[in-house]
Short mmCIF file of C-alpha atoms in Angstrom, two decimals:
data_model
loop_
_atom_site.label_atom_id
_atom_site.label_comp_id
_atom_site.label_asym_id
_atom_site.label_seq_id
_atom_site.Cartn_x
_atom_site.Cartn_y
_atom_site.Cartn_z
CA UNK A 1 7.76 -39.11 14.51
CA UNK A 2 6.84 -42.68 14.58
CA UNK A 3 3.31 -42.17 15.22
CA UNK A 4 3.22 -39.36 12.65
CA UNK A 5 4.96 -40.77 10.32
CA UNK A 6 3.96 -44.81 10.96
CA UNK A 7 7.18 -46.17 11.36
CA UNK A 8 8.07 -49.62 11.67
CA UNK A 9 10.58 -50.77 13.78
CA UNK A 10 12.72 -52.28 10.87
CA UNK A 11 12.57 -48.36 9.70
CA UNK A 12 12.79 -46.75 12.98
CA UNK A 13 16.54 -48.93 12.93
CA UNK A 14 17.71 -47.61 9.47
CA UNK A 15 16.10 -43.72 10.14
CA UNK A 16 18.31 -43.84 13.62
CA UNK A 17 21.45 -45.57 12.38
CA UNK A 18 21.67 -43.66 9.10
CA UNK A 19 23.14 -40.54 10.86
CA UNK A 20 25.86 -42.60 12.06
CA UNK A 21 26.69 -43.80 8.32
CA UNK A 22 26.35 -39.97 7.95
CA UNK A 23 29.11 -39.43 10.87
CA UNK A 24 31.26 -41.88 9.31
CA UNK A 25 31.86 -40.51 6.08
CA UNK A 26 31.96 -36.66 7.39
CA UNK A 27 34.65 -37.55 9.78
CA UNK A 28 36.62 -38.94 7.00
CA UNK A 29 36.35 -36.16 4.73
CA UNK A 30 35.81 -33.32 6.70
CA UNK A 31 39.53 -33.09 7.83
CA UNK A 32 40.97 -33.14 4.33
CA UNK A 33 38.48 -29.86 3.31
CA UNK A 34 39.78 -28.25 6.55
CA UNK A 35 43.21 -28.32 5.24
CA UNK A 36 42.59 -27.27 1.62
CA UNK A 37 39.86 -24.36 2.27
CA UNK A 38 40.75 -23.88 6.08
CA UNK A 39 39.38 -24.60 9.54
CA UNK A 40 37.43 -21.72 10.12
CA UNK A 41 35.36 -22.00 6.31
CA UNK A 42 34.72 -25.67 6.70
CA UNK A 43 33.13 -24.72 10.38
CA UNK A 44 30.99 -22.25 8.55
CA UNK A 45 29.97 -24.79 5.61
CA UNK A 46 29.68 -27.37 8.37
CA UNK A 47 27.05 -25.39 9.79
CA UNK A 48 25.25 -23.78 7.24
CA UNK A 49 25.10 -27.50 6.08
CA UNK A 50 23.48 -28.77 9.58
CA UNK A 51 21.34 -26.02 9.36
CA UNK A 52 19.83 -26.61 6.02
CA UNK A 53 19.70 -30.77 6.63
CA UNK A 54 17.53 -29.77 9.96
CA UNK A 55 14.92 -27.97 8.17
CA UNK A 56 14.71 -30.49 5.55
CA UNK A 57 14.62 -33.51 7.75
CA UNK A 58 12.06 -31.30 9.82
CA UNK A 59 9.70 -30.99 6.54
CA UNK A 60 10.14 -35.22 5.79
CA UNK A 61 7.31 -36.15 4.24
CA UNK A 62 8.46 -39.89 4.21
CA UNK A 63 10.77 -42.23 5.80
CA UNK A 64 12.76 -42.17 2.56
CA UNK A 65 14.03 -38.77 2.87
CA UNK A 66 14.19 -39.01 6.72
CA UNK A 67 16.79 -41.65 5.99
CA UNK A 68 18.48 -39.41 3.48
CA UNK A 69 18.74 -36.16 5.15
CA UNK A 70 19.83 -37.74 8.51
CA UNK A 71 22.72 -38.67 6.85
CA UNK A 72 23.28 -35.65 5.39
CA UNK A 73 23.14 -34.49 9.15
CA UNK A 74 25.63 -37.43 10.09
CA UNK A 75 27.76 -35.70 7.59
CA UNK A 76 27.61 -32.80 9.41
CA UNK A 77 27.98 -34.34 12.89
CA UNK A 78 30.91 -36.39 11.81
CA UNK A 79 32.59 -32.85 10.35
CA UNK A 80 32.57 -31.29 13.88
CA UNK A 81 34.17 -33.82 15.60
CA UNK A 82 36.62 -34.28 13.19
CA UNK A 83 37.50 -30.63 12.81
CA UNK A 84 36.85 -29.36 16.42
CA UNK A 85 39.22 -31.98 17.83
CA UNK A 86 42.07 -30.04 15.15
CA UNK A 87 41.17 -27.02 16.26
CA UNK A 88 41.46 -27.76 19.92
CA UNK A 89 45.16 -29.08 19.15
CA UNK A 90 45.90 -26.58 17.77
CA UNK A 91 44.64 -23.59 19.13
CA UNK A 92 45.72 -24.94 22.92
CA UNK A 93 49.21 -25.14 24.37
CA UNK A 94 50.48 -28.59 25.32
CA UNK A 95 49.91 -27.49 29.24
CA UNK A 96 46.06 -26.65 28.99
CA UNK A 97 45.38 -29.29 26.04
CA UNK A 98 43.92 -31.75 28.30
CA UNK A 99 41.59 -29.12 30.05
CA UNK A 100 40.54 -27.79 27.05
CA UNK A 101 39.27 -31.53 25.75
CA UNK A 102 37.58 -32.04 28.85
CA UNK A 103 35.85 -28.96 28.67
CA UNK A 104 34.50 -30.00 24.93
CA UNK A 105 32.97 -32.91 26.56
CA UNK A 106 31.71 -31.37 29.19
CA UNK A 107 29.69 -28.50 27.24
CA UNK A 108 28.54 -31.71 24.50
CA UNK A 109 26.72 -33.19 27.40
CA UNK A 110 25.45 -29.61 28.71
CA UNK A 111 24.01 -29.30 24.87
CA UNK A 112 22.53 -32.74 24.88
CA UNK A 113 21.20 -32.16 28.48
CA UNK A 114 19.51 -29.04 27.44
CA UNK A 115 18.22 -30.95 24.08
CA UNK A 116 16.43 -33.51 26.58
CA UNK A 117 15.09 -30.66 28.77
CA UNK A 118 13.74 -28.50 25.24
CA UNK A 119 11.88 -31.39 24.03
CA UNK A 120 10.49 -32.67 27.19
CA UNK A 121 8.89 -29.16 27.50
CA UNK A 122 7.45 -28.97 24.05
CA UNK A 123 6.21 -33.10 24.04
CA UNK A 124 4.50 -32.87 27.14
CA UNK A 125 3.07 -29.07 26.31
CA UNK A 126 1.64 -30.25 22.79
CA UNK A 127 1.70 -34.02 23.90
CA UNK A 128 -1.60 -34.36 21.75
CA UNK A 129 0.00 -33.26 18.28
CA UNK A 130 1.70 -36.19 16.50
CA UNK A 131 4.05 -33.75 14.56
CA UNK A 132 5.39 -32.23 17.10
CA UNK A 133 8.65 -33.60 16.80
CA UNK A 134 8.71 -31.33 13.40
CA UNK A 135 9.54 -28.17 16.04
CA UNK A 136 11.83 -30.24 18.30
CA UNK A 137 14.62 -30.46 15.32
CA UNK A 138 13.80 -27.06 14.06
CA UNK A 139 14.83 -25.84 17.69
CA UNK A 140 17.96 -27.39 17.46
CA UNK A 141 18.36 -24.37 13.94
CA UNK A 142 18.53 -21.74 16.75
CA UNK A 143 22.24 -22.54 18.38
CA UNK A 144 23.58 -23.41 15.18
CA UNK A 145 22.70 -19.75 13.98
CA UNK A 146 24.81 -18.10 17.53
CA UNK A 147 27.26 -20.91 16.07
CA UNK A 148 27.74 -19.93 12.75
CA UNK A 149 27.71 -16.03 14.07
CA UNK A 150 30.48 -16.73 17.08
CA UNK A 151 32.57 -18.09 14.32
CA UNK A 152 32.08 -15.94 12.02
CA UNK A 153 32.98 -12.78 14.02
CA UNK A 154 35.38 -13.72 16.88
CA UNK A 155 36.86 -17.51 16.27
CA UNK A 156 40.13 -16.64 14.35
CA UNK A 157 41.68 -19.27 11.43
CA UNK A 158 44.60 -21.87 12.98
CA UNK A 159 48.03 -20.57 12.76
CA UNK A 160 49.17 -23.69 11.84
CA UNK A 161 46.60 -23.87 8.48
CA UNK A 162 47.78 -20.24 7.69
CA UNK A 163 51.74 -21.04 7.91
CA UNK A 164 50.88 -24.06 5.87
CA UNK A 165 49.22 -22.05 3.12
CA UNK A 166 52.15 -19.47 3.40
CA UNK A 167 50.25 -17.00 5.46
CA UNK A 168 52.89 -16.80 8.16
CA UNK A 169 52.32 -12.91 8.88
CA UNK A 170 48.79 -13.75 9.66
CA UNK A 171 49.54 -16.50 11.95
CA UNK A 172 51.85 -14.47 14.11
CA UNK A 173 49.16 -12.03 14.99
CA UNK A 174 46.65 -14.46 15.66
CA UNK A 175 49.70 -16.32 17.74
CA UNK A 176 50.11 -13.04 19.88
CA UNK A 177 46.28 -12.60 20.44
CA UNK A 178 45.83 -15.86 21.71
CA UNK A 179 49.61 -16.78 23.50
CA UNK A 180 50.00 -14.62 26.91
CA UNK A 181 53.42 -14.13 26.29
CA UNK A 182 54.89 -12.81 22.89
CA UNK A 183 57.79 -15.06 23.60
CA UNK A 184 55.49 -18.14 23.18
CA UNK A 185 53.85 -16.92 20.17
CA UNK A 186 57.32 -16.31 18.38
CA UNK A 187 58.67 -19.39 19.63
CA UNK A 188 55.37 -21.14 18.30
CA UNK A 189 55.05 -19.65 14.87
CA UNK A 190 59.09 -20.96 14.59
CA UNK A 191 58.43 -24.39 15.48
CA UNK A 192 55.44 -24.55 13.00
CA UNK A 193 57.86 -22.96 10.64
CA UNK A 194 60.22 -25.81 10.91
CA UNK A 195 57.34 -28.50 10.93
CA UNK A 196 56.33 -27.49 7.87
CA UNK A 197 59.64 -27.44 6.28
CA UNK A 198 60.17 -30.96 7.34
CA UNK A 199 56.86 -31.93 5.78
CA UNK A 200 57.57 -30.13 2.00
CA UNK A 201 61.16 -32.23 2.39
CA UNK A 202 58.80 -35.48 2.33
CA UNK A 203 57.82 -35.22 -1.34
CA UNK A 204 55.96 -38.64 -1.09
CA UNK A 205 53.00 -36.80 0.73
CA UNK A 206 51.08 -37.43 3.89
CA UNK A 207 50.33 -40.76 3.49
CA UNK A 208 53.78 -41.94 2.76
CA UNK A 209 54.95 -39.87 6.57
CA UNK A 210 51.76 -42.53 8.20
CA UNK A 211 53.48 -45.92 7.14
CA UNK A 212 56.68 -44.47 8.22
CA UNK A 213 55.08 -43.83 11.52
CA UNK A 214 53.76 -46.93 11.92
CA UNK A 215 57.00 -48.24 12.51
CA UNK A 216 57.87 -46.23 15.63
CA UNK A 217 56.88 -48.29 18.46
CA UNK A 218 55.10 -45.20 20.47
CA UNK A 219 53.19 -44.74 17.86
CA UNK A 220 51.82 -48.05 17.16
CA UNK A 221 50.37 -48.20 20.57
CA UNK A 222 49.00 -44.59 21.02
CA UNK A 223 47.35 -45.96 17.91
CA UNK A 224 46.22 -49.35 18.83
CA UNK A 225 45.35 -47.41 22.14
CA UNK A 226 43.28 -45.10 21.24
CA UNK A 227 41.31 -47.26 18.32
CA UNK A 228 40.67 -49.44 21.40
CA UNK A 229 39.27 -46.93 23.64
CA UNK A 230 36.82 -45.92 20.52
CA UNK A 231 35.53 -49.07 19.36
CA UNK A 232 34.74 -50.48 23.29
CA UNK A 233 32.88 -46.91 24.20
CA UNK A 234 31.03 -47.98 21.07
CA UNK A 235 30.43 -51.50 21.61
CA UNK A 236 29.15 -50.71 25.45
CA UNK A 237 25.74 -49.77 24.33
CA UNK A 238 25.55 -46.00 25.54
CA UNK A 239 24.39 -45.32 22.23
CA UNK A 240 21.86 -47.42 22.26
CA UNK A 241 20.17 -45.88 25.24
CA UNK A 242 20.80 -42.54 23.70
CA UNK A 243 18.99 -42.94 20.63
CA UNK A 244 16.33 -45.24 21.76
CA UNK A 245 15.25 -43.86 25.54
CA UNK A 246 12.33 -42.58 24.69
CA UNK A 247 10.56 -45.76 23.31
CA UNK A 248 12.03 -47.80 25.65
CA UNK A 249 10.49 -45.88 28.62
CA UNK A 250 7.61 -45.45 26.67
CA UNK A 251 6.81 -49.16 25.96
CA UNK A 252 7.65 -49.85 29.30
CA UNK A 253 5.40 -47.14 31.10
CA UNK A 254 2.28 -48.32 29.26
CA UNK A 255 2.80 -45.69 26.13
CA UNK A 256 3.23 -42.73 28.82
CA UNK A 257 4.63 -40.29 26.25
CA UNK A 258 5.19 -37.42 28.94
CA UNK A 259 6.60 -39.80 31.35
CA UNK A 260 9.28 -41.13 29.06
CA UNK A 261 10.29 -37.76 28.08
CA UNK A 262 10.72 -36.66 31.68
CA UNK A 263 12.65 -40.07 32.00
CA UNK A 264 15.04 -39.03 29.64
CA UNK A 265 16.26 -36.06 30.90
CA UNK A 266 17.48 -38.58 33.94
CA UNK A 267 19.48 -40.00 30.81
CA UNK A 268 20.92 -36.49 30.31
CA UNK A 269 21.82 -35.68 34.08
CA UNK A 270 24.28 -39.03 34.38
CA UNK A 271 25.62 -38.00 31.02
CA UNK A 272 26.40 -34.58 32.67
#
């Protein structure tokens, strides 16, 4: 890309930290369309959205609309995480939650470890074409297609969006397909019940339950915790690395393109 494209480094900066502008604004958005059109829709617009943004960035004919549609992707990225992390609430009993977190990380870092491996294959097989990177992001169209498909047919809507919408028949057979025992399900789809009563007694809205939560004690430090936790795995510099391995080996190795990209994969490994 930056040979292709001649990038400086002032506009390599803005091209990589425009998805995470991107990211920001997705993640604060994306949950409020998941509770007015659904979890399982936004998913699908989510991705239909990534997928279009790839190909466009793909086709960039400029640094200009690099910038642009990697924030379009950020808006994307920021979407998933925002959304997923619902879904894995509330799709998981309080027993397996933590498992099924872990697991989310875990395959991330498989899909970024197989990212490093896919375009160390293609920049070292077609090392000589500047434009390569071009078929490196459309690659990335390919799982977001099984995506879009596994949601589409199997991944059923949260119970809790459907009893919040007034769909409670629906969400007590999804409860019973994905409960082991009808028991839990029933007990479940009653407890969301009751939530949701509690929440159409608060007239003020949503907002007005958050500043009443912020003065319980418990949850003024799960807060502060967890704000903490984000901002210092952000400050560390793991990013950094992330986004910038590549050239750094590169520079370093005496412009070894093939070497760097090898390198990288290293960078993938320790993630895993």
């Amino acid at each position: 890309m930056v040979d292709d494209l001649q990038l400086s480094p002032a506009i390599i900066g803005l091209v990589t930290s425009s998805l995470l502008i991107g990211s920001a604004f997705g993640s604060l958005f994306a949950g409020r369309l998941a509770d007015i059109f659904g979890r399982k829709i936004t998913l699908m617009g989510n991705t239909l959205l990534f997928m279009i943004g790839t190909l466009c960035y793909s086709l960039s004919p400029n640094a200009e609309c690099l910038i642009g549609f990697r924030i379009m992707l950020g808006l994307t990225i920021g979407g998933f995480s925002s959304v997923v992390s619902v879904l894995l609430a509330e799709f998981s009993t309080p027993e397996c939650r933590a498992r099924m977190v872990t697991r989310s990380f875990l395959l991330i870092m498989v899909g970024e470890f197989g990212a490093f491996i896919a375009n160390a294959v293609l920049g070292i097989l077609w090392n000589e074409e500047s434009s390569i990177w071009r078929w490196m992001c459309i690659l990335s169209i390919l799982p977001a297609i099984v995506e879009l498909a596994l949601i589409f047919w199997l991944m059923p809507e949260s119970p809790r969006w459907l009893v919040s919408v007034g769909k409670n028949s629906e969400a007590k057979i999804i409860l019973h397909k994905i409960r082991f025992k009808p028991e839990e399900a029933d007990a479940e789809l009653a407890e969301i019940e009751k939530i949701k009563k509690l929440e159409e007694g608060k007239a003020e809205g949503g907002f007005s339950v958050f500043i009443e939560m912020l003065g319980l004690s418990w949850f003024r430090r799960s807060l502060l915790i967890g704000i903490g936790i984000g901002l210092s795995l952000a400050a560390e510099g793991g990013g950094i690395i992330m986004y910038y391995a590549t050239l750094m080996l590169r520079d370093n190795n005496g412009g070894d393109t093939d070497a760097a990209l090898l390198g990288n994969t290293i960078n993938g490994v320790i993630n895993y």
